[in-house]
Tab-separated table of C-alpha atoms in Angstrom:
chain	number	residue	atom	x	y	z
A	1180	MET	CA	40.552	142.094	121.878
A	1181	GLY	CA	38.704	145.264	120.882
A	1182	LEU	CA	38.858	148.606	122.621
A	1183	ASP	CA	36.714	149.142	125.616
A	1184	LEU	CA	35.604	152.756	125.069
A	1185	SER	CA	32.713	152.758	127.497
A	1186	GLY	CA	32.875	155.870	129.634
A	1187	ARG	CA	33.602	154.411	133.039
A	1188	ALA	CA	36.074	151.777	131.805
A	1189	TYR	CA	37.925	154.293	129.680
A	1190	ARG	CA	38.275	156.734	132.548
A	1191	ALA	CA	39.657	153.932	134.691
A	1192	GLN	CA	42.237	153.081	132.005
A	1193	ARG	CA	43.237	156.739	131.664
A	1194	TRP	CA	43.672	157.239	135.407
A	1195	ALA	CA	45.558	153.968	135.652
A	1196	ALA	CA	47.979	155.274	133.053
A	1197	ARG	CA	48.409	158.515	134.963
A	1198	THR	CA	48.954	156.601	138.177
A	1199	ALA	CA	51.588	154.445	136.514
A	1200	LEU	CA	53.524	157.431	135.223
A	1201	ALA	CA	53.322	159.280	138.546
A	1202	ALA	CA	54.380	156.224	140.570
A	1203	ALA	CA	57.287	155.485	138.196
A	1204	GLY	CA	58.536	159.036	138.486
A	1205	LEU	CA	58.302	159.021	142.257
A	1206	ALA	CA	60.054	155.650	142.435
A	1207	VAL	CA	63.104	157.322	140.870
A	1208	LEU	CA	62.840	160.675	142.659
A	1209	VAL	CA	62.284	159.425	146.223
A	1210	PRO	CA	65.745	157.788	146.627
A	1211	LEU	CA	67.414	160.779	144.956
A	1212	ALA	CA	65.615	163.300	147.122
A	1213	TYR	CA	66.280	161.253	150.255
A	1214	GLY	CA	69.967	160.759	149.548
A	1215	GLY	CA	70.743	163.975	147.696
A	1216	VAL	CA	74.062	163.918	145.836
A	1217	GLY	CA	75.033	160.834	147.834
A	1218	GLY	CA	71.967	159.075	146.472
A	1219	VAL	CA	73.007	159.835	142.905
A	1220	LEU	CA	76.547	158.532	143.622
A	1221	LEU	CA	75.063	155.377	145.167
A	1222	LEU	CA	73.015	154.700	142.039
A	1223	VAL	CA	76.116	155.149	139.896
A	1224	ALA	CA	78.057	152.820	142.252
A	1225	GLY	CA	75.212	150.265	142.016
A	1226	ALA	CA	75.353	150.235	138.240
A	1227	ALA	CA	79.132	149.913	138.276
A	1228	GLY	CA	78.859	147.164	140.851
A	1229	LEU	CA	76.496	145.176	138.647
A	1230	GLY	CA	78.919	145.443	135.770
A	1231	LEU	CA	81.861	144.347	137.910
A	1232	SER	CA	79.778	141.437	139.255
A	1233	ALA	CA	79.213	140.258	135.697
A	1234	VAL	CA	82.930	140.528	135.031
A	1235	ALA	CA	83.633	138.463	138.170
A	1236	VAL	CA	81.180	135.793	136.988
A	1237	TRP	CA	82.999	135.687	133.634
A	1238	TRP	CA	86.333	135.230	135.368
A	1239	THR	CA	84.833	132.468	137.516
A	1240	LEU	CA	83.677	130.603	134.420
A	1241	THR	CA	86.818	131.081	132.305
A	1242	LEU	CA	89.701	130.841	134.805
A	1243	ARG	CA	91.096	128.093	136.995
A	1244	GLY	CA	92.929	127.847	140.253
A	1245	PRO	CA	93.062	130.468	143.040
A	1246	VAL	CA	92.096	133.295	140.703
A	1247	ARG	CA	88.826	131.563	139.883
A	1248	TRP	CA	87.893	131.228	143.547
A	1249	ALA	CA	88.857	134.866	144.223
A	1250	ALA	CA	86.579	135.883	141.347
A	1251	ALA	CA	83.785	133.706	142.700
A	1252	VAL	CA	84.078	135.361	146.129
A	1253	LEU	CA	83.959	138.750	144.425
A	1254	ALA	CA	80.920	137.743	142.377
A	1255	VAL	CA	79.033	136.900	145.581
A	1256	ALA	CA	80.455	139.499	147.942
A	1257	LEU	CA	80.036	142.560	145.737
A	1258	PRO	CA	76.246	142.341	145.286
A	1259	ALA	CA	75.922	141.558	149.006
A	1260	ALA	CA	77.991	144.576	149.888
A	1261	LEU	CA	75.925	146.828	147.590
A	1262	ILE	CA	72.688	145.579	149.125
A	1263	ALA	CA	74.054	146.254	152.603
A	1264	LEU	CA	75.241	149.736	151.607
A	1265	PHE	CA	71.893	150.641	150.084
A	1266	ALA	CA	70.025	149.245	153.087
A	1267	ALA	CA	72.169	151.287	155.487
A	1268	THR	CA	71.836	154.564	153.664
A	1269	LEU	CA	68.581	154.490	151.705
A	1270	PHE	CA	66.607	151.790	153.476
A	1271	TRP	CA	63.218	153.511	153.864
A	1272	ALA	CA	63.566	155.345	150.564
A	1273	LEU	CA	64.288	152.076	148.784
A	1274	LEU	CA	61.324	150.349	150.360
A	1275	MET	CA	59.089	153.193	149.246
A	1276	SER	CA	60.660	153.141	145.781
A	1277	VAL	CA	59.975	149.404	145.415
A	1278	ALA	CA	56.369	149.879	146.516
A	1279	LEU	CA	55.931	152.757	144.060
A	1280	TRP	CA	57.484	150.804	141.225
A	1281	THR	CA	55.192	147.811	141.956
A	1282	LEU	CA	52.219	150.181	141.772
A	1283	ALA	CA	53.529	151.634	138.497
A	1284	VAL	CA	53.852	148.245	136.868
A	1285	TRP	CA	50.449	147.018	138.032
A	1286	SER	CA	48.677	150.254	136.989
A	1287	GLY	CA	50.451	150.426	133.651
A	1288	ARG	CA	49.550	146.858	132.728
A	1289	TYR	CA	46.001	147.439	133.830
A	1290	ALA	CA	45.748	150.477	131.576
A	1291	LEU	CA	47.251	148.752	128.572
A	1292	ARG	CA	45.279	145.538	129.125
A	1293	GLY	CA	42.061	147.492	128.840
A	1294	ALA	CA	43.222	149.945	126.199
A	1295	GLY	CA	43.391	147.825	123.127
A	1296	SER	CA	46.223	145.527	124.081
A	1297	THR	CA	46.125	142.280	122.133
A	1298	ARG	CA	45.847	138.968	123.942
A	1299	VAL	CA	48.029	136.139	122.728
A	1300	ARG	CA	45.921	133.974	120.495
A	1301	VAL	CA	45.320	130.642	122.192
A	1302	MET	CA	45.671	127.356	120.350
A	1303	ARG	CA	42.440	126.330	118.743
A	1304	GLU	CA	40.649	123.375	120.317
A	1305	ARG	CA	38.844	120.805	118.185
A	1306	ARG	CA	36.276	118.247	119.327
A	1307	ALA	CA	37.685	114.809	119.811
A	1308	VAL	CA	36.096	111.345	119.735
A	1309	PRO	CA	37.363	109.017	122.492
A	1310	PRO	CA	39.874	106.474	121.128
A	1311	GLN	CA	38.925	102.822	120.636
A	1312	ARG	CA	42.426	101.485	121.252
A	1313	ALA	CA	44.803	103.798	123.112
A	1314	VAL	CA	48.355	102.579	123.714
A	1315	LEU	CA	50.416	104.384	126.362
A	1316	ILE	CA	54.152	103.931	126.888
A	1317	MET	CA	55.258	104.588	130.445
A	1318	ASN	CA	58.747	104.962	131.929
A	1319	PRO	CA	58.577	103.955	135.624
A	1320	ARG	CA	61.822	105.876	136.403
A	1321	SER	CA	60.747	109.142	134.873
A	1322	GLY	CA	60.248	112.077	137.222
A	1323	GLY	CA	61.500	110.108	140.184
A	1324	GLY	CA	58.936	107.387	139.877
A	1325	LYS	CA	55.735	109.325	139.126
A	1326	VAL	CA	54.235	106.431	137.237
A	1327	ASP	CA	54.022	104.364	140.406
A	1328	ARG	CA	53.392	107.294	142.755
A	1329	PHE	CA	50.302	108.460	140.867
A	1330	ALA	CA	49.179	104.922	139.882
A	1331	LEU	CA	49.198	105.928	136.236
A	1332	LYS	CA	49.248	102.411	134.807
A	1333	GLU	CA	46.253	101.307	136.903
A	1334	LYS	CA	44.186	104.367	136.068
A	1335	ALA	CA	44.956	104.152	132.351
A	1336	GLU	CA	43.926	100.505	132.232
A	1337	ARG	CA	40.676	101.280	134.063
A	1338	LEU	CA	39.968	103.774	131.293
A	1339	GLY	CA	40.484	101.090	128.652
A	1340	ALA	CA	44.039	101.920	127.553
A	1341	GLU	CA	46.760	99.394	126.890
A	1342	VAL	CA	49.972	100.219	128.829
A	1343	ILE	CA	53.485	99.320	127.781
A	1344	LEU	CA	55.684	99.606	130.840
A	1345	LEU	CA	59.353	100.121	129.937
A	1346	ASP	CA	61.930	97.910	131.617
A	1347	PRO	CA	64.273	100.182	133.652
A	1348	ASP	CA	67.157	97.702	133.414
A	1349	HIS	CA	67.127	97.244	129.629
A	1350	HIS	CA	67.191	99.785	126.818
A	1351	GLN	CA	64.079	99.673	124.631
A	1352	ASP	CA	63.485	101.478	121.383
A	1353	VAL	CA	60.352	103.493	122.076
A	1354	THR	CA	60.085	104.444	118.381
A	1355	ALA	CA	59.877	100.780	117.409
A	1356	LEU	CA	57.382	100.123	120.216
A	1357	ALA	CA	55.164	102.963	118.984
A	1358	ARG	CA	55.316	101.800	115.376
A	1359	LYS	CA	54.383	98.269	116.398
A	1360	ALA	CA	51.470	99.605	118.422
A	1361	VAL	CA	50.148	101.471	115.354
A	1362	ALA	CA	50.619	98.380	113.188
A	1363	ASP	CA	48.580	96.417	115.758
A	1364	GLY	CA	45.695	98.899	115.515
A	1365	ALA	CA	46.384	101.674	118.012
A	1366	ASP	CA	44.356	104.839	117.218
A	1367	LEU	CA	46.058	106.962	119.922
A	1368	LEU	CA	49.644	106.960	121.251
A	1369	GLY	CA	50.667	108.406	124.601
A	1370	VAL	CA	53.731	108.748	126.765
A	1371	ALA	CA	54.412	109.099	130.474
A	1372	GLY	CA	58.035	110.082	130.434
A	1373	GLY	CA	60.586	112.756	129.699
A	1374	ASP	CA	60.444	115.207	126.851
A	1375	GLY	CA	62.977	113.203	124.794
A	1376	THR	CA	60.759	110.120	124.962
A	1377	GLN	CA	57.700	112.280	124.243
A	1378	ALA	CA	59.359	113.619	121.075
A	1379	ARG	CA	60.203	110.196	119.614
A	1380	VAL	CA	56.727	108.812	120.113
A	1381	ALA	CA	55.163	112.093	118.934
A	1382	ALA	CA	57.022	111.776	115.660
A	1383	VAL	CA	55.429	108.344	115.092
A	1384	ALA	CA	51.973	109.691	115.932
A	1385	ALA	CA	52.531	112.564	113.506
A	1386	ALA	CA	53.737	110.230	110.755
A	1387	TYR	CA	50.531	108.161	111.033
A	1388	ASP	CA	48.291	111.178	111.770
A	1389	ILE	CA	46.833	109.726	114.947
A	1390	PRO	CA	46.340	111.607	118.249
A	1391	PHE	CA	49.106	111.877	120.785
A	1392	LEU	CA	48.569	112.013	124.555
A	1393	VAL	CA	51.059	113.775	126.871
A	1394	ILE	CA	51.214	112.584	130.461
A	1395	SER	CA	53.258	114.976	132.626
A	1396	ALA	CA	55.321	112.319	134.371
A	1397	GLY	CA	58.745	113.760	133.474
A	1398	THR	CA	61.065	115.787	135.688
A	1399	ARG	CA	60.461	119.213	134.217
A	1400	ASN	CA	57.613	118.597	131.734
A	1401	HIS	CA	58.228	121.696	129.600
A	1402	PHE	CA	56.099	120.412	126.713
A	1403	ALA	CA	53.246	119.590	129.097
A	1404	MET	CA	53.545	123.026	130.712
A	1405	ASP	CA	53.229	124.796	127.344
A	1406	LEU	CA	50.202	122.653	126.493
A	1407	GLY	CA	48.560	123.951	129.690
A	1408	LEU	CA	48.474	120.553	131.407
A	1409	ASP	CA	48.504	119.920	135.125
A	1410	ARG	CA	52.166	119.180	136.009
A	1411	GLU	CA	51.323	118.575	139.686
A	1412	ASP	CA	48.911	115.734	138.945
A	1413	PRO	CA	49.967	113.602	135.944
A	1414	ALA	CA	46.918	111.405	136.434
A	1415	ALA	CA	44.677	114.318	135.403
A	1416	CYS	CA	46.191	114.111	131.898
A	1417	LEU	CA	44.461	110.756	131.449
A	1418	ASP	CA	41.092	112.520	131.491
A	1419	ALA	CA	41.783	113.263	127.859
A	1420	LEU	CA	40.935	109.631	127.069
A	1421	THR	CA	37.271	110.197	127.946
A	1422	ASP	CA	36.775	113.975	127.992
A	1423	GLY	CA	39.356	115.415	125.650
A	1424	VAL	CA	39.856	117.986	122.965
A	1425	GLU	CA	42.489	118.076	120.247
A	1426	LEU	CA	45.167	120.667	119.526
A	1427	ARG	CA	47.172	120.880	116.327
A	1428	VAL	CA	50.765	121.744	117.254
A	1429	ASP	CA	54.073	122.037	115.395
A	1430	LEU	CA	56.979	119.579	115.587
A	1431	GLY	CA	60.623	120.423	115.253
A	1432	PHE	CA	63.346	118.317	113.615
A	1433	ALA	CA	67.137	118.455	113.743
A	1434	ASN	CA	68.643	116.306	110.993
A	1435	GLY	CA	65.465	114.248	111.140
A	1436	ARG	CA	65.571	113.895	114.959
A	1437	PRO	CA	62.238	115.183	116.392
A	1438	PHE	CA	62.059	117.656	119.250
A	1439	VAL	CA	59.031	119.026	121.043
A	1440	ASN	CA	60.985	121.619	123.007
A	1441	ASN	CA	64.414	122.559	121.722
A	1442	ALA	CA	67.729	121.561	120.252
A	1443	SER	CA	70.841	123.173	121.764
A	1444	PHE	CA	74.319	123.488	120.316
A	1445	GLY	CA	77.589	124.871	121.657
A	1446	ALA	CA	78.918	124.974	125.227
A	1447	TYR	CA	75.941	123.404	127.023
A	1448	ALA	CA	75.588	120.659	124.438
A	1449	ALA	CA	79.325	119.859	124.805
A	1450	ILE	CA	79.108	119.712	128.594
A	1451	VAL	CA	76.189	117.244	128.702
A	1452	GLN	CA	78.241	114.821	126.578
A	1453	SER	CA	80.603	114.325	129.486
A	1454	PRO	CA	80.198	110.940	131.263
A	1455	GLY	CA	80.429	112.687	134.646
A	1456	TYR	CA	77.766	115.319	133.979
A	1457	ARG	CA	74.805	113.441	135.431
A	1458	ASP	CA	76.582	112.636	138.663
A	1459	ASP	CA	78.269	116.048	139.150
A	1460	LYS	CA	76.712	118.757	136.992
A	1461	LEU	CA	78.390	121.704	138.734
A	1462	GLY	CA	81.858	120.186	138.925
A	1463	THR	CA	81.750	118.965	135.347
A	1464	SER	CA	80.590	122.376	134.085
A	1465	LEU	CA	83.322	124.249	135.990
A	1466	GLU	CA	85.935	121.853	134.646
A	1467	LEU	CA	84.944	122.194	130.996
A	1468	LEU	CA	83.703	125.821	130.694
A	1469	PRO	CA	87.122	127.557	130.738
A	1470	ASP	CA	88.271	125.749	127.580
A	1471	LEU	CA	84.860	126.003	125.913
A	1472	LEU	CA	84.322	129.709	126.525
A	1473	THR	CA	87.863	130.627	125.515
A	1474	ARG	CA	87.534	128.450	122.406
A	1475	GLN	CA	90.383	126.073	123.260
A	1476	GLN	CA	87.976	123.181	122.900
A	1477	GLY	CA	84.657	122.552	121.159
A	1478	ALA	CA	83.474	123.192	117.666
A	1479	ARG	CA	83.443	126.613	116.151
A	1480	LEU	CA	79.814	127.058	115.059
A	1481	THR	CA	78.095	129.183	112.429
A	1482	ALA	CA	74.319	129.457	112.507
A	1483	ARG	CA	72.235	130.730	109.570
A	1484	ALA	CA	68.591	131.691	109.922
A	1485	SER	CA	66.245	134.138	108.176
A	1486	GLY	CA	69.080	135.838	106.336
A	1487	THR	CA	71.045	136.339	109.559
A	1488	THR	CA	74.433	134.704	110.193
A	1489	LEU	CA	75.610	134.066	113.759
A	1490	ASP	CA	79.401	133.806	113.565
A	1491	ALA	CA	81.102	131.685	116.230
A	1492	PRO	CA	78.364	131.780	118.920
A	1493	HIS	CA	79.139	130.083	122.181
A	1494	ALA	CA	75.643	128.650	122.321
A	1495	VAL	CA	72.643	128.389	120.031
A	1496	LEU	CA	69.174	127.328	121.150
A	1497	VAL	CA	66.627	126.375	118.461
A	1498	SER	CA	63.142	125.915	119.880
A	1499	ASN	CA	59.864	124.497	118.591
A	1500	ASN	CA	58.140	127.947	118.583
A	1501	PRO	CA	59.819	130.897	120.362
A	1502	TYR	CA	60.187	131.254	124.090
A	1503	ARG	CA	59.120	134.395	125.905
A	1504	THR	CA	62.010	136.813	126.177
A	1505	ASP	CA	60.344	140.047	127.359
A	1506	ASP	CA	58.640	138.729	130.477
A	1507	PRO	CA	60.977	137.766	133.409
A	1508	PHE	CA	58.143	135.830	135.027
A	1509	GLY	CA	57.494	133.802	131.866
A	1510	LEU	CA	61.004	132.823	130.828
A	1511	GLY	CA	61.105	129.251	129.629
A	1512	ARG	CA	57.477	129.366	128.465
A	1513	ARG	CA	56.031	129.452	124.980
A	1514	ASP	CA	52.761	131.265	124.420
A	1515	ARG	CA	51.912	129.054	121.469
A	1516	LEU	CA	52.990	125.818	119.871
A	1517	ASP	CA	51.303	126.400	116.511
A	1518	ALA	CA	52.966	129.566	115.134
A	1519	ALA	CA	54.843	127.517	112.507
A	1520	VAL	CA	58.236	129.068	113.317
A	1521	LEU	CA	61.372	128.106	115.193
A	1522	GLY	CA	62.710	130.340	117.897
A	1523	VAL	CA	66.459	131.065	117.677
A	1524	LEU	CA	68.569	132.364	120.562
A	1525	GLY	CA	72.315	132.814	120.101
A	1526	ILE	CA	74.900	133.950	122.644
A	1527	ARG	CA	78.478	135.074	121.991
A	1528	VAL	CA	80.609	136.448	124.845
A	1529	ASP	CA	84.351	136.774	124.201
A	1530	SER	CA	85.428	139.036	127.040
A	1531	ALA	CA	84.625	140.282	130.487
A	1532	ALA	CA	83.408	143.555	128.980
A	1533	GLU	CA	80.922	141.687	126.782
A	1534	ALA	CA	79.743	139.715	129.841
A	1535	ALA	CA	79.012	143.026	131.574
A	1536	ALA	CA	77.200	144.293	128.467
A	1537	LEU	CA	74.869	141.285	128.609
A	1538	LEU	CA	73.690	142.473	131.999
A	1539	LEU	CA	73.729	146.247	131.503
A	1540	ASP	CA	73.052	146.850	127.818
A	1541	PRO	CA	69.363	146.645	126.886
A	1542	ALA	CA	70.344	145.408	123.419
A	1543	PRO	CA	73.707	143.616	123.799
A	1544	SER	CA	75.517	142.716	120.560
A	1545	GLY	CA	76.338	139.267	121.953
A	1546	LEU	CA	72.685	138.236	122.163
A	1547	THR	CA	70.647	137.341	119.050
A	1548	ILE	CA	66.937	136.565	119.182
A	1549	LEU	CA	64.921	135.826	116.041
A	1550	THR	CA	62.488	133.413	114.417
A	1551	ALA	CA	62.836	131.278	111.314
A	1552	THR	CA	61.303	128.294	109.579
A	1553	GLU	CA	64.737	126.738	108.965
A	1554	VAL	CA	68.072	127.010	110.802
A	1555	VAL	CA	71.380	125.580	109.595
A	1556	ILE	CA	74.147	124.951	112.146
A	1557	GLU	CA	77.575	124.524	110.601
A	1558	ALA	CA	80.855	123.613	112.261
A	1559	ASP	CA	84.594	123.362	111.602
A	1560	ARG	CA	84.383	119.585	112.114
A	1561	ALA	CA	82.421	116.655	110.748
A	1562	GLU	CA	80.123	116.215	113.795
A	1563	ILE	CA	78.297	118.597	116.106
A	1564	GLU	CA	77.458	117.934	119.741
A	1565	ALA	CA	73.771	118.588	120.456
A	1566	GLY	CA	71.240	118.427	123.226
A	1567	ILE	CA	67.868	117.394	121.823
A	1568	ASP	CA	65.089	117.761	124.374
A	1569	GLY	CA	67.672	117.222	127.116
A	1570	GLU	CA	69.288	114.165	125.535
A	1571	ALA	CA	72.971	114.248	124.553
A	1572	LEU	CA	73.613	113.423	120.897
A	1573	VAL	CA	76.281	113.855	118.272
A	1574	LEU	CA	74.932	114.757	114.811
A	1575	PRO	CA	76.690	114.948	111.427
A	1576	ALA	CA	77.402	118.509	110.284
A	1577	PRO	CA	75.777	120.590	109.081
A	1578	VAL	CA	72.616	120.220	111.195
A	1579	HIS	CA	69.450	121.301	109.475
A	1580	CYS	CA	66.666	122.326	111.860
A	1581	ARG	CA	63.156	122.748	110.493
A	1582	ILE	CA	59.629	122.934	111.737
A	1583	THR	CA	56.603	121.007	110.452
A	1584	PRO	CA	53.498	123.146	111.051
A	1585	GLY	CA	50.521	121.415	112.622
A	1586	ALA	CA	52.157	118.025	112.337
A	1587	LEU	CA	50.984	116.734	115.703
A	1588	ARG	CA	47.477	116.082	116.978
A	1589	VAL	CA	47.743	116.405	120.715
A	1590	ARG	CA	44.850	115.099	122.821
A	1591	VAL	CA	44.434	117.086	126.091
A	1592	PRO	CA	41.761	117.138	128.807
A	1593	ARG	CA	38.980	119.588	128.168
A	1594	LYS	CA	39.391	120.866	131.747
A	1595	ARG	CA	43.040	121.767	132.451
A	1596	PRO	CA	44.930	124.677	134.026
A	1597	GLY	CA	45.868	126.227	130.691
A	1598	VAL	CA	48.811	128.460	129.712
A	1599	PRO	CA	48.955	131.652	131.812
A	1600	GLN	CA	48.328	134.748	129.676
A	1601	ARG	CA	51.282	137.059	129.220
A	1602	ALA	CA	50.875	140.441	130.882
A	1603	PRO	CA	51.024	143.408	128.471
A	1604	ARG	CA	54.510	144.797	127.975
A	1605	LEU	CA	54.863	148.225	129.530
A	1606	ASP	CA	54.972	150.819	126.765
A	1607	TRP	CA	55.678	154.134	128.464
A	1608	ARG	CA	55.160	156.177	125.302
A	1609	ARG	CA	51.625	154.884	124.873
A	1610	LEU	CA	50.968	155.229	128.594
A	1611	ARG	CA	51.924	158.920	128.308
A	1612	LYS	CA	49.687	159.287	125.296
A	1613	LEU	CA	46.778	157.616	127.058
A	1614	ALA	CA	47.333	159.597	130.235
A	1615	ALA	CA	47.396	162.933	128.384
A	1616	THR	CA	44.102	162.480	126.573
A	1617	VAL	CA	41.004	164.391	127.499
A	1618	GLY	CA	38.807	162.377	125.191
A	1619	ARG	CA	39.422	159.173	123.307
A	1620	THR	CA	41.299	160.356	120.287
A	1621	ALA	CA	44.726	159.314	121.442
A	1622	VAL	CA	43.931	155.640	121.680
A	1623	HIS	CA	44.480	153.638	118.478
A	1624	ARG	CA	41.278	152.085	117.297
A	1625	ARG	CA	43.320	149.410	115.604
A	1626	GLY	CA	46.645	147.915	116.515
A	1627	PRO	CA	48.017	146.375	119.664
A	1628	PHE	CA	49.467	148.092	122.674
A	1629	ILE	CA	52.072	145.391	123.205
């Protein structure tokens, strides 16, 4: 996006930057001025309370017995007590501070959005010819029965597609079903099911270079969300059969196992292996986490990516394209699926102090975020527990994760909600520079503001 240097628009951007800076300053000063020295002490107590709350959470996860429950009570009671204390002493000042901070964020993003900030490049759409023989595999149990609730089979057949309805009472190899469909002449494969099923059929479509149709009939539908599909109405995805466009997206592999979302290793991957996890997620997690986090159980991992070595992380998440990490409202989303890189997120927390640092430190040493084209996960044992698109697996070590750029031709409806654009990251230095200008010299003519 180029700079908008027209007079009126530029003045609006400059005044928005000034408003953001003034509102941010007042958001800090109002509580201090209202509370005086007591206000300063309360802010210090609030920061200390947040750190202690993180410590209490760590104790809750790593201890057992009465001490665990005492820590859990502290983890809940301490933030509640801080909120009550702030409400009783700085109530009106805090309300005004929140309002001022909201104004600061809105004004700052408006200024940077119009002052040369770069939009995330959207995935390129290509024209698509309607398929002659589409074959769709549907799981009637997926998403709590969305296939039946939205009459997906009936609508697909009215549009000329052949539907393979999986038998809920018998395991069926969807990879074999997809390959047979291609051998019988299918020129498009599609899935109404969870992300794990989507990934296996997508790999077949990629291998034969035929289009792949995603129907958002799963429980969470992360892949569909990042494709910009309508997750509330899976039937709308079928419009791609008659009025569709094509996107070229990447496909991830872990030891040859495809994934459209992510592959996880470490504590979470070990927990989902437990037979009781599906029936009692919380109870199973609380039972296993103390030994996993204190390294009494579980594999000791080493992850290598882009020249960086993650030694003994508690968890590693390798994603097909990186997730947003600088936007609290966009966590769990990916801006693109065609950047040809894996996202890597590693966490290592060995003490209560490090748990507090994760919350309070803007750049905690226990958190690693990077991108790579290949990631190798090693372990001190022959096999590594993994969660591949939510499915529990055990893979031979080491696990090699790689990405295949543009491997998958995804057919999507031409009219769809789309992926929400990320708001510009607040850059206070550039806001100050923009606010201080009298003319236009301070704004970079080239280069992003995010």
